[in-house]
Structures are given as structure tokens and as C-alpha cells.
Amino acid sequence: YATSANNDLDKIISAYSAKGIVVMLAQHKYGTGNYPTSTQLDELKTWWRSKATKYKNNPWVWFNLLNEPGASGNVPVNWRDFHRTLISLIRDEVGANNVIICDDHRWGQAGGRYNWDTSGVLKYGWDVQSFNGKFYNNIGFALHIYDQWGGTAQSELESYVDACRKYSRSIMFGETGCAWDAASTDVYRKAVDKAFNVASINNRKVGILAWAFNMWNKYQLVSGTGSSGNGNKINSWTNPTNLSPTLGRRMWDFSHSF
């Protein structure tokens, strides 16, 4: 979309945080299937130093350090190391205690199974909270629920979440979504169903963020085509009837269940 239409980050943050709504800054320039090079990490350090300095006194601003690092294989130790670098910068250099969110390995999906070898959150989650001789609080983790999870048993996701609970990894489902008209057999639709099922059962209460508020490749909260599927086209703020059945209705019911 045209970023010139909505590109004042300070005003966006002020508008939402004034209402007690969290704004999570998510760094998408690098990552998304890759790990940053040393040059890119230096650039990320500069960017996060600036944002942490500016928003360190606003607890409604969260920092999602890097979107979906790594594409395949077992999680490398670099998952731990680059997160430590950025966390130490934000906490020790800048002195900001905002909530920090770390995405899991393999497009944020950890391979779609309960497997410590393919999950940075499980394998190194404690190591990015406890290092430099101290414990860093307000560190959370995000798992993205897409196609990798759609083809596995729901018990795999349940085991992943339960392990996070047991071993002190504060976990959220940082993204999930599917086409608004996806069939029940669609692997992305199955992933969405599992996300809401696992987040709801046994009082797990895992937070979920939906992709996307504005229609993206038919991933939308409101039924319809083109811009009519954008979230701001909801026809009622109390009892909407035009929510997409695959995502919008599930998100509405879940978020109003607490």
C-alpha cells in the first residue's frame, strides 16, 4: 500500500498507546527466512537503538526484533547470538525495559512440530533471557502458525505450548491467517483452526495476532474482495455480520472470550 498515506510512526503510536493499546514494532527489512549478516546486524543495532531510545518511556510499545529468521534445518546458535546482541543493546546500553518479542526459527514456525532442535524458542529461549551474568525480564516469544503447522497433528502444537509454559518461555502466536474463503482441507485453514483450538483449550490463553488487518492475498478479517475486505470495513463494532468465517469470526470470538 502507499506508505505516504500512513507514515507518521510517532502519531500512530501516540494514538494507540493513549488508548492503552499495544503497538508492536516489527523489523521486517531483514530476516523473513534469513539471518542477518554482520553488516545487516549493525544496521539493525542502529535502528533499534534509535527506536528504543525514543520509546523507552512508553510501556505500550513492544519491540519484535526480527521477523521470521531462518528458513530450514535445525536452529543455529546464531539465533541465540543475534537476539542477545539486540537485547543487550536495548536493555544495557539504552536502558529500555519495553517488552521484547523474539520470533522462532524457520519462518517463525519452528518446522511445524514439537522439536527442540528446530525451535530457537525451545532450545535457546532461556539463553536469551539469562546471560551477561543477569536475567533480562520482559522477554517474550512468538510462534507463527501457517502451513508448516497445518499438516501436523494438533498435539504437536499443544506440546510446544506446554513446553514453553513449563520452561519459562512466554509465548504468543504472533501471526496466523488464511484466505477468507479457504476450504476446510486447506493447509493454512487447518493451521488457523489449530491455533485457536490450542490457544483456547485447557485455559492456555495464548495471545493471537491475525494476518492481516488490511486484505493481503485474501488473508483478511472481513469477507469481500479488494479493499472491501480490510478490517476497517467491519459493519458493526458490537455485533458484526460480515466477518470472514475462517479468520475474522474466529478472532472476534476468541478476543471477546476473556
Rosetta silent file (secondary structure, phi, psi, omega in degrees, C-alpha in Angstrom):
SEQUENCE: YATSANNDLDKIISAYSAKGIVVMLAQHKYGTGNYPTSTQLDELKTWWRSKATKYKNNPWVWFNLLNEPGASGNVPVNWRDFHRTLISLIRDEVGANNVIICDDHRWGQAGGRYNWDTSGVLKYGWDVQSFNGKFYNNIGFALHIYDQWGGTAQSELESYVDACRKYSRSIMFGETGCAWDAASTDVYRKAVDKAFNVASINNRKVGILAWAFNMWNKYQLVSGTGSSGNGNKINSWTNPTNLSPTLGRRMWDFSHSF
SCORE:     score description
SCORE:     0.000 S_00000001
   1 L     0.000  171.354 -177.604    0.000    0.000    0.000 S_00000001
   2 L   -78.361  106.430 -177.950    1.025    3.616   -0.245 S_00000001
   3 H   -65.303  -20.155  178.854    3.115    4.276    2.847 S_00000001
   4 H   -65.992  -15.799 -178.474    2.754    8.006    2.214 S_00000001
   5 H   -84.069  -14.968 -175.131   -0.854    7.662    3.345 S_00000001
   6 L  -158.821   62.916 -169.138    0.021    6.488    6.853 S_00000001
   7 L  -120.219   18.742  178.432    3.692    7.028    7.557 S_00000001
   8 L  -100.450   91.328 -174.554    3.881    9.068   10.776 S_00000001
   9 H   -60.209  -40.293 -179.164    5.038    6.446   13.272 S_00000001
  10 H   -61.023  -43.056 -179.133    5.015    8.837   16.229 S_00000001
  11 H   -69.339  -37.477  177.629    1.388    9.805   15.635 S_00000001
  12 H   -61.845  -48.093 -179.347    0.336    6.173   15.138 S_00000001
  13 H   -63.727  -42.386  179.915    1.981    5.157   18.399 S_00000001
  14 H   -62.218  -41.761 -178.052    0.561    8.137   20.265 S_00000001
  15 H   -63.548  -44.119 -177.380   -2.967    7.437   19.021 S_00000001
  16 H   -77.404  -46.139 -175.873   -2.948    3.789   20.071 S_00000001
  17 H   -66.949  -27.213  176.200   -0.954    3.980   23.289 S_00000001
  18 L   -63.506  -24.231  178.304   -3.168    6.818   24.530 S_00000001
  19 L   -98.214    7.875  179.625   -5.998    4.278   24.471 S_00000001
  20 L    73.520   31.062  179.465   -3.943    1.605   26.228 S_00000001
  21 L  -109.347  130.271 -179.170   -3.396   -0.425   23.062 S_00000001
  22 L   -68.933  137.079  170.115   -0.042   -2.097   22.465 S_00000001
  23 E  -114.170  118.549  179.912    1.896   -1.120   19.350 S_00000001
  24 E  -104.253  116.841  176.053    4.496   -3.729   18.407 S_00000001
  25 E   -80.274  118.704 -177.580    7.298   -2.542   16.153 S_00000001
  26 E  -115.060  123.613 -176.192    8.281   -5.494   13.965 S_00000001
  27 L   -87.853  109.000 -176.590   11.517   -5.338   11.975 S_00000001
  28 L  -108.774    0.160 -176.697   10.871   -6.861    8.530 S_00000001
  29 L   -65.214  -42.060  175.963   13.731   -5.410    6.480 S_00000001
  30 L  -116.666 -176.626 -173.438   15.918   -8.406    7.210 S_00000001
  31 L    80.951 -139.699 -179.473   15.024  -11.863    8.463 S_00000001
  32 L    49.220   61.088 -179.801   11.974  -13.403    6.745 S_00000001
  33 L    96.535   -3.368 -177.794   13.740  -16.688    6.064 S_00000001
  34 L  -132.837  163.516  170.270   17.285  -15.376    6.603 S_00000001
  35 L  -106.628  146.249 -175.986   19.685  -14.462    9.370 S_00000001
  36 L   -69.148  141.015  170.088   21.315  -11.031    9.315 S_00000001
  37 L   -71.569  171.840  179.491   24.868  -10.629    8.067 S_00000001
  38 H   -61.447  -38.269  177.699   27.280   -8.705   10.272 S_00000001
  39 H   -66.294  -42.901  178.825   26.632   -5.569    8.207 S_00000001
  40 H   -66.064  -37.240  177.766   22.883   -6.028    8.468 S_00000001
  41 H   -64.223  -37.991  175.642   23.150   -6.642   12.206 S_00000001
  42 H   -61.620  -39.705  178.201   24.998   -3.345   12.574 S_00000001
  43 H   -66.126  -41.075  177.523   22.146   -1.661   10.724 S_00000001
  44 H   -63.159  -38.648  178.186   19.601   -3.379   12.974 S_00000001
  45 H   -61.591  -43.328  178.473   21.520   -2.205   16.025 S_00000001
  46 H   -62.650  -43.441 -177.810   21.384    1.377   14.798 S_00000001
  47 H   -65.829  -47.257 -177.938   17.650    1.113   14.068 S_00000001
  48 H   -71.425  -30.679  175.281   16.735   -0.483   17.390 S_00000001
  49 H   -60.270  -44.293  179.555   18.974    1.908   19.315 S_00000001
  50 H   -63.850  -47.338 -176.678   17.003    4.796   17.830 S_00000001
  51 H   -70.312  -39.706  179.754   13.582    3.261   18.479 S_00000001
  52 H   -65.335  -38.975  177.927   14.429    2.042   21.979 S_00000001
  53 H   -64.270  -41.707 -176.646   15.752    5.478   22.918 S_00000001
  54 H   -70.984  -37.437 -170.603   12.658    7.202   21.581 S_00000001
  55 H  -113.578   15.163 -175.552   10.049    4.888   23.097 S_00000001
  56 L   -67.255  -18.710  178.021   11.690    3.564   26.253 S_00000001
  57 L   -97.595    9.672  178.401    9.319    5.547   28.450 S_00000001
  58 L  -116.637  100.034 -176.001    6.217    4.222   26.686 S_00000001
  59 L   -69.151   -9.859  178.867    5.367    0.726   28.015 S_00000001
  60 L   -81.985   -5.821  178.606    2.710    0.284   25.307 S_00000001
  61 E   -99.915  122.480  177.660    5.431   -0.016   22.663 S_00000001
  62 E  -108.816  155.433 -177.288    6.863   -3.521   22.190 S_00000001
  63 E  -116.562  110.353  174.379    9.900   -4.480   20.133 S_00000001
  64 E   -95.750  102.700 -160.499    9.706   -7.503   17.769 S_00000001
  65 L   -64.627  -39.215 -178.477   13.404   -7.731   16.949 S_00000001
  66 L  -158.817  128.075 -177.679   13.442   -9.612   13.620 S_00000001
  67 L   -73.390  123.847  166.241   10.687  -11.174   11.550 S_00000001
  68 L    45.966   61.472 -179.698   10.850  -14.951   10.955 S_00000001
  69 L   -70.201  141.666  174.520   14.621  -15.630   10.985 S_00000001
  70 L    80.056  146.697 -175.052   15.874  -18.738    9.168 S_00000001
  71 L  -114.719  -29.079 -172.327   14.247  -20.908    6.511 S_00000001
  72 L  -159.319  173.912  174.637   15.137  -24.545    7.145 S_00000001
  73 L    72.577 -173.512  177.149   17.134  -27.083    9.114 S_00000001
  74 L   -72.772  155.402 -177.538   17.980  -27.084   12.794 S_00000001
  75 L   -70.061  129.248  178.471   18.185  -23.784   14.611 S_00000001
  76 L   -82.027  159.634  178.619   21.721  -22.325   14.508 S_00000001
  77 H   -64.094  -17.663  177.169   23.404  -20.802   17.520 S_00000001
  78 H   -61.429  -27.700  175.861   23.182  -17.507   15.614 S_00000001
  79 H   -57.752  -46.266  177.878   19.503  -17.379   16.639 S_00000001
  80 H   -65.646  -45.518 -169.467   20.690  -17.037   20.216 S_00000001
  81 H   -69.412  -43.301 -177.744   23.601  -14.740   19.461 S_00000001
  82 H   -72.545  -31.653  175.280   21.915  -12.032   17.385 S_00000001
  83 H   -65.640  -42.174  176.939   18.998  -11.880   19.824 S_00000001
  84 H   -58.774  -43.027 -178.926   21.443  -11.487   22.709 S_00000001
  85 H   -59.039  -46.892 -177.287   23.200   -8.670   20.860 S_00000001
  86 H   -73.610  -37.241  178.103   19.992   -6.712   20.307 S_00000001
  87 H   -64.636  -44.714  179.127   18.566   -7.424   23.762 S_00000001
  88 H   -62.461  -39.316  177.708   21.764   -6.276   25.458 S_00000001
  89 H   -60.160  -47.911 -176.646   21.767   -3.110   23.360 S_00000001
  90 H   -67.695  -42.613 -175.551   18.182   -2.262   24.296 S_00000001
  91 H   -82.705  -49.669 -171.159   18.491   -3.154   27.981 S_00000001
  92 H   -85.933  -41.204 -178.523   22.083   -2.349   28.908 S_00000001
  93 H   -81.252  -50.467 -175.930   23.028    0.452   26.538 S_00000001
  94 H   -84.892  -32.266 -178.299   19.720    2.278   26.113 S_00000001
  95 L    81.879   25.357 -179.864   18.125    1.279   29.412 S_00000001
  96 L   -93.922  133.892 -178.873   14.741    0.469   27.868 S_00000001
  97 L  -110.779   20.227  176.789   12.579   -2.149   29.615 S_00000001
  98 L   -57.824  153.756  174.711    9.883   -2.405   26.933 S_00000001
  99 L   -60.775  133.868  177.075    8.596   -5.893   26.170 S_00000001
 100 E  -113.748  133.476  179.568   10.839   -7.601   23.601 S_00000001
 101 E  -116.434  131.719  178.887    9.488  -10.336   21.306 S_00000001
 102 E  -114.489  120.854  176.508   11.705  -12.914   19.560 S_00000001
 103 E   -73.554  148.255  177.749   10.322  -14.874   16.584 S_00000001
 104 L   -73.824  172.251  179.928   11.092  -18.566   16.317 S_00000001
 105 L   -73.994  165.012  175.308   13.302  -20.199   13.663 S_00000001
 106 L    60.326   68.338 -179.511   12.160  -21.445   10.202 S_00000001
 107 L    57.723   30.175  179.062    9.892  -18.604    9.081 S_00000001
 108 L    76.386    2.238 -171.605    8.780  -18.218   12.683 S_00000001
 109 L  -107.435   -5.068  176.796    7.147  -21.667   12.588 S_00000001
 110 H    58.151   24.690  178.325    9.820  -23.893   14.169 S_00000001
 111 H    82.468    0.827  176.782    9.263  -26.506   11.487 S_00000001
 112 H    73.578   18.446  178.603    5.638  -27.119   12.430 S_00000001
 113 L  -143.128  161.983  172.618    6.470  -29.739   15.056 S_00000001
 114 L   -80.434   96.527 -175.027    7.371  -30.038   18.702 S_00000001
 115 L  -150.420  113.141 -177.790   11.110  -30.365   18.202 S_00000001
 116 H   -62.969  -28.197 -177.536   13.728  -28.591   20.283 S_00000001
 117 H   -71.755  -25.483 -179.551   16.301  -28.885   17.502 S_00000001
 118 H  -104.471    6.558 -177.533   14.266  -26.789   15.060 S_00000001
 119 L  -119.455  117.032  173.720   12.999  -24.256   17.594 S_00000001
 120 H   -66.825  -35.525 -179.003   15.049  -21.305   18.777 S_00000001
 121 H   -62.363  -46.072 -178.550   12.418  -20.553   21.407 S_00000001
 122 H   -74.299  -46.312 -173.919   12.683  -24.001   22.969 S_00000001
 123 H   -74.045  -39.919 -173.142   16.418  -24.590   22.512 S_00000001
 124 H  -121.213    7.695 -176.718   17.749  -21.117   23.282 S_00000001
 125 L   -57.884  -41.110  178.347   14.827  -19.311   24.899 S_00000001
 126 L   -68.544  -35.797 -175.885   16.355  -19.376   28.348 S_00000001
 127 L   -68.913  -20.127  176.156   19.745  -18.313   26.970 S_00000001
 128 L   -94.744   -0.467  172.668   18.352  -15.050   25.573 S_00000001
 129 L  -103.766  -28.752 -176.434   16.775  -14.239   28.930 S_00000001
 130 E  -126.396  103.419  177.160   19.734  -15.157   31.139 S_00000001
 131 E  -162.693  174.560 -176.012   23.213  -14.049   30.051 S_00000001
 132 L    57.043   25.849  178.308   25.886  -11.469   30.893 S_00000001
 133 L    73.052   19.442 -178.488   25.531  -12.651   34.489 S_00000001
 134 E  -149.270  169.044  175.222   21.976  -11.359   34.803 S_00000001
 135 E  -108.976  128.644  179.315   18.351  -12.131   33.976 S_00000001
 136 L   -98.591  117.639 -178.861   16.596   -9.913   31.443 S_00000001
 137 L   -88.025  176.178  179.722   12.877   -9.608   32.129 S_00000001
 138 L    59.833   35.607  174.153   10.032   -8.706   29.770 S_00000001
 139 E  -106.345  122.120  177.877   11.316  -11.067   27.067 S_00000001
 140 E  -121.553  173.981 -175.331    8.592  -12.905   25.134 S_00000001
 141 E  -134.999  151.277 -178.171    8.500  -15.186   22.121 S_00000001
 142 E  -126.243  131.784  171.975    6.358  -15.505   19.009 S_00000001
 143 E  -111.299  132.181  177.512    5.396  -18.591   17.026 S_00000001
 144 E   -98.186  134.613 -173.183    3.801  -18.090   13.596 S_00000001
 145 E  -111.723   96.753  178.194    1.082  -20.572   12.676 S_00000001
 146 L  -132.100 -143.678 -169.615    0.905  -21.192    8.940 S_00000001
 147 H   -58.484  -35.089 -178.254    1.351  -24.086    6.516 S_00000001
 148 H   -60.105  -33.096  179.774    4.066  -25.906    8.470 S_00000001
 149 H   -87.396  -17.976 -177.489    1.587  -26.447   11.310 S_00000001
 150 H   -68.342  -24.569 -176.115   -1.348  -27.204    9.035 S_00000001
 151 L   -99.706    7.929 -179.173   -0.007  -30.614    8.100 S_00000001
 152 L  -118.372  165.646 -178.499    0.797  -31.912   11.587 S_00000001
 153 L   -68.123  146.908  178.998   -1.301  -33.185   14.470 S_00000001
 154 H   -59.206  -29.683 -179.548   -2.741  -30.642   16.881 S_00000001
 155 H   -60.910  -27.486  177.358   -0.959  -32.475   19.690 S_00000001
 156 H   -63.755  -43.764  179.549    2.375  -31.217   18.284 S_00000001
 157 H   -69.810  -38.197  176.685    1.310  -27.607   18.845 S_00000001
 158 H   -60.299  -43.222 -179.863   -0.104  -28.446   22.256 S_00000001
 159 H   -65.278  -38.632  177.978    3.218  -29.998   23.264 S_00000001
 160 H   -60.706  -50.440 -177.876    5.122  -26.943   22.004 S_00000001
 161 H   -64.033  -43.083 -178.936    2.965  -24.542   24.024 S_00000001
 162 H   -63.952  -35.893  177.018    3.059  -26.714   27.134 S_00000001
 163 H   -66.593  -38.975  176.273    6.862  -26.892   26.948 S_00000001
 164 H   -60.252  -43.750  178.155    7.024  -23.104   26.719 S_00000001
 165 H   -61.969  -44.634 -175.500    4.884  -22.867   29.832 S_00000001
 166 H   -67.256  -36.850 -172.667    6.988  -25.439   31.690 S_00000001
 167 L  -109.146   29.079  169.467   10.345  -23.924   30.779 S_00000001
 168 L    60.705   46.071  170.552    9.557  -20.220   31.246 S_00000001
 169 L  -113.191  108.127  178.296    9.061  -19.121   27.647 S_00000001
 170 L   -73.656  110.112 -169.513    6.245  -16.563   27.462 S_00000001
 171 E  -112.280  143.548  171.250    4.720  -17.480   24.103 S_00000001
 172 E  -132.610  157.374  171.593    2.250  -15.834   21.768 S_00000001
 173 E   -90.209   97.299 -169.472    1.020  -16.777   18.306 S_00000001
 174 E   -73.951  -19.450  173.837    2.488  -13.746   16.574 S_00000001
 175 E  -155.190  141.249  163.981    0.856  -14.402   13.187 S_00000001
 176 E  -157.833  152.572 -179.503   -1.748  -16.715   11.728 S_00000001
 177 L   176.512  163.495  176.426   -4.073  -16.403    8.770 S_00000001
 178 L  -158.962  170.297  178.631   -5.600  -17.937    5.681 S_00000001
 179 E   -60.912  144.501 -174.466   -7.755  -16.935    2.735 S_00000001
 180 L   -64.732  -22.660 -179.249  -11.200  -15.784    3.773 S_00000001
 181 L  -112.633   22.658 -176.711  -12.807  -18.456    1.590 S_00000001
 182 L   -63.855  138.563  176.900  -10.320  -21.274    2.268 S_00000001
 183 L   -71.696  159.206 -178.138  -11.771  -24.776    2.297 S_00000001
 184 L   -62.976  -19.414  179.217  -11.556  -26.838    5.466 S_00000001
 185 L   -87.877   -8.550 -178.724   -8.926  -29.009    3.757 S_00000001
 186 L   -66.353  134.847 -173.954   -6.629  -26.074    3.016 S_00000001
 187 H   -64.906  -32.585  177.246   -3.358  -26.390    4.960 S_00000001
 188 H   -72.816  -38.257  175.976   -3.421  -22.730    6.041 S_00000001
 189 H   -62.616  -41.601  177.405   -7.046  -23.047    7.177 S_00000001
 190 H   -61.234  -38.854  179.074   -6.074  -26.110    9.215 S_00000001
 191 H   -63.839  -43.970  177.575   -3.269  -24.116   10.803 S_00000001
 192 H   -59.162  -46.553 -179.706   -5.658  -21.313   11.798 S_00000001
 193 H   -58.605  -43.142  179.979   -8.065  -23.827   13.317 S_00000001
 194 H   -65.524  -39.733 -179.737   -5.282  -25.397   15.359 S_00000001
 195 H   -58.117  -48.712 -178.222   -4.040  -22.021   16.558 S_00000001
 196 H   -72.002  -35.686  177.781   -7.406  -21.052   18.002 S_00000001
 197 H   -62.595  -48.360 -176.674   -8.101  -24.524   19.334 S_00000001
 198 H   -69.720  -36.460 -179.635   -4.797  -24.760   21.193 S_00000001
 199 H   -68.025  -24.505 -173.313   -4.943  -21.180   22.464 S_00000001
 200 H   -95.515  -35.703 -170.588   -8.403  -21.762   23.916 S_00000001
 201 H   -78.019  155.000  176.198   -8.356  -25.241   25.439 S_00000001
 202 H    55.690   28.731  175.063   -7.184  -26.130   28.940 S_00000001
 203 H    58.604   31.891 -179.885   -7.112  -22.453   29.892 S_00000001
 204 L   -68.062  -39.744  177.211   -3.871  -21.862   27.969 S_00000001
 205 L    53.242   52.108  176.213   -4.958  -18.352   26.960 S_00000001
 206 L   -82.484  130.436  178.108   -2.245  -17.865   24.358 S_00000001
 207 L   -67.415  146.559 -179.174   -2.425  -14.466   22.679 S_00000001
 208 E  -130.982  135.690  170.057   -3.042  -14.445   18.917 S_00000001
 209 E  -114.456  135.215 -177.411   -2.358  -11.825   16.254 S_00000001
 210 E   -95.463  142.781  172.025   -4.090  -12.187   12.875 S_00000001
 211 L  -112.087  111.754   13.828   -2.507  -11.593    9.479 S_00000001
 212 L  -144.136  158.506  178.740   -3.741   -9.297    8.128 S_00000001
 213 L   -66.297  -49.013  171.763   -5.919   -6.306    9.058 S_00000001
 214 L   -87.678  137.862 -176.024   -5.722   -4.965    5.513 S_00000001
 215 L   -52.273  128.894  176.594   -6.515   -7.580    2.882 S_00000001
 216 E  -137.358  109.236  178.363   -3.383   -9.431    1.721 S_00000001
 217 L    52.400   41.003  179.603   -3.789  -12.240   -0.809 S_00000001
 218 L    72.297    6.796  172.835   -7.306  -12.873    0.558 S_00000001
 219 E   -85.489  107.618 -171.460   -5.963  -13.080    4.118 S_00000001
 220 L  -157.737  158.100 -178.706   -8.455  -10.783    5.784 S_00000001
 221 L   -88.313  -22.140 -177.595  -10.737  -10.280    8.753 S_00000001
 222 E  -116.750  138.977  178.455  -13.758   -9.128    6.734 S_00000001
 223 L   -69.461  145.811  178.612  -15.385  -11.032    3.872 S_00000001
 224 L   136.382  172.369 -178.494  -15.213   -9.426    0.463 S_00000001
 225 L  -108.464  154.001  178.490  -12.840   -8.684   -2.376 S_00000001
 226 H    59.760 -146.474 -176.541  -10.223   -5.988   -2.692 S_00000001
 227 H   -66.948  -14.047  177.658  -10.268   -3.177   -0.144 S_00000001
 228 H   -68.335  -13.039  177.069  -13.770   -4.203    0.959 S_00000001
 229 H   -91.335    0.949  179.594  -12.007   -6.974    2.888 S_00000001
 230 L   -69.850  150.977 -175.465   -9.986   -4.566    5.015 S_00000001
 231 H   -59.097  -28.531 -179.339  -10.602   -4.604    8.749 S_00000001
 232 H   -74.834   -0.941  177.040  -11.992   -1.084    8.811 S_00000001
 233 H   -91.800    7.235  176.174  -14.922   -2.309    6.695 S_00000001
 234 L   -54.724  136.554 -171.446  -16.394   -4.161    9.665 S_00000001
 235 L   -92.750    0.171  175.078  -20.123   -3.346    9.712 S_00000001
 236 L  -163.542  139.098  177.847  -20.568   -3.201   13.481 S_00000001
 237 L   -90.485   -0.894  179.251  -18.276   -2.728   16.461 S_00000001
 238 L  -120.390  -34.306 -179.090  -20.630   -4.681   18.719 S_00000001
 239 L  -148.108   68.249 -175.043  -22.256   -7.379   16.564 S_00000001
 240 L   -69.216  146.721  179.088  -20.594   -7.615   13.130 S_00000001
 241 L  -118.297   -0.101 -176.921  -22.119   -9.821   10.455 S_00000001
 242 L  -114.198   22.401  177.845  -19.520   -9.504    7.686 S_00000001
 243 E   -71.679  144.584  176.963  -16.502  -11.129    9.371 S_00000001
 244 L   -65.190  135.589 -175.809  -14.607  -13.693    7.326 S_00000001
 245 L   -67.901  -27.563 -175.289  -15.606  -17.171    8.546 S_00000001
 246 L   -82.495  -30.150 -174.197  -12.070  -18.547    8.506 S_00000001
 247 L  -131.808  -52.067 -175.369  -10.285  -15.799   10.438 S_00000001
 248 H   -59.295  -48.956 -179.433  -12.374  -12.743   11.319 S_00000001
 249 H   -65.213  -41.084  178.834  -15.117  -14.610   13.165 S_00000001
 250 H   -62.892  -42.462 -178.587  -12.592  -16.814   14.956 S_00000001
 251 H   -66.503  -41.691  179.706  -10.556  -13.762   16.008 S_00000001
 252 H   -61.880  -50.746 -177.263  -13.645  -11.854   17.186 S_00000001
 253 H   -63.449  -40.876 -179.573  -14.993  -14.736   19.254 S_00000001
 254 H   -64.687  -47.898 -175.227  -11.590  -15.509   20.745 S_00000001
 255 H   -71.729  -18.134  177.143  -10.760  -11.932   21.708 S_00000001
 256 L   -99.638   12.664 -176.570  -14.185  -11.433   23.276 S_00000001
 257 L   -94.923   -7.282 -175.110  -13.978  -14.615   25.335 S_00000001
 258 L   -85.858    0.000    0.000  -11.834  -13.271   28.152 S_00000001
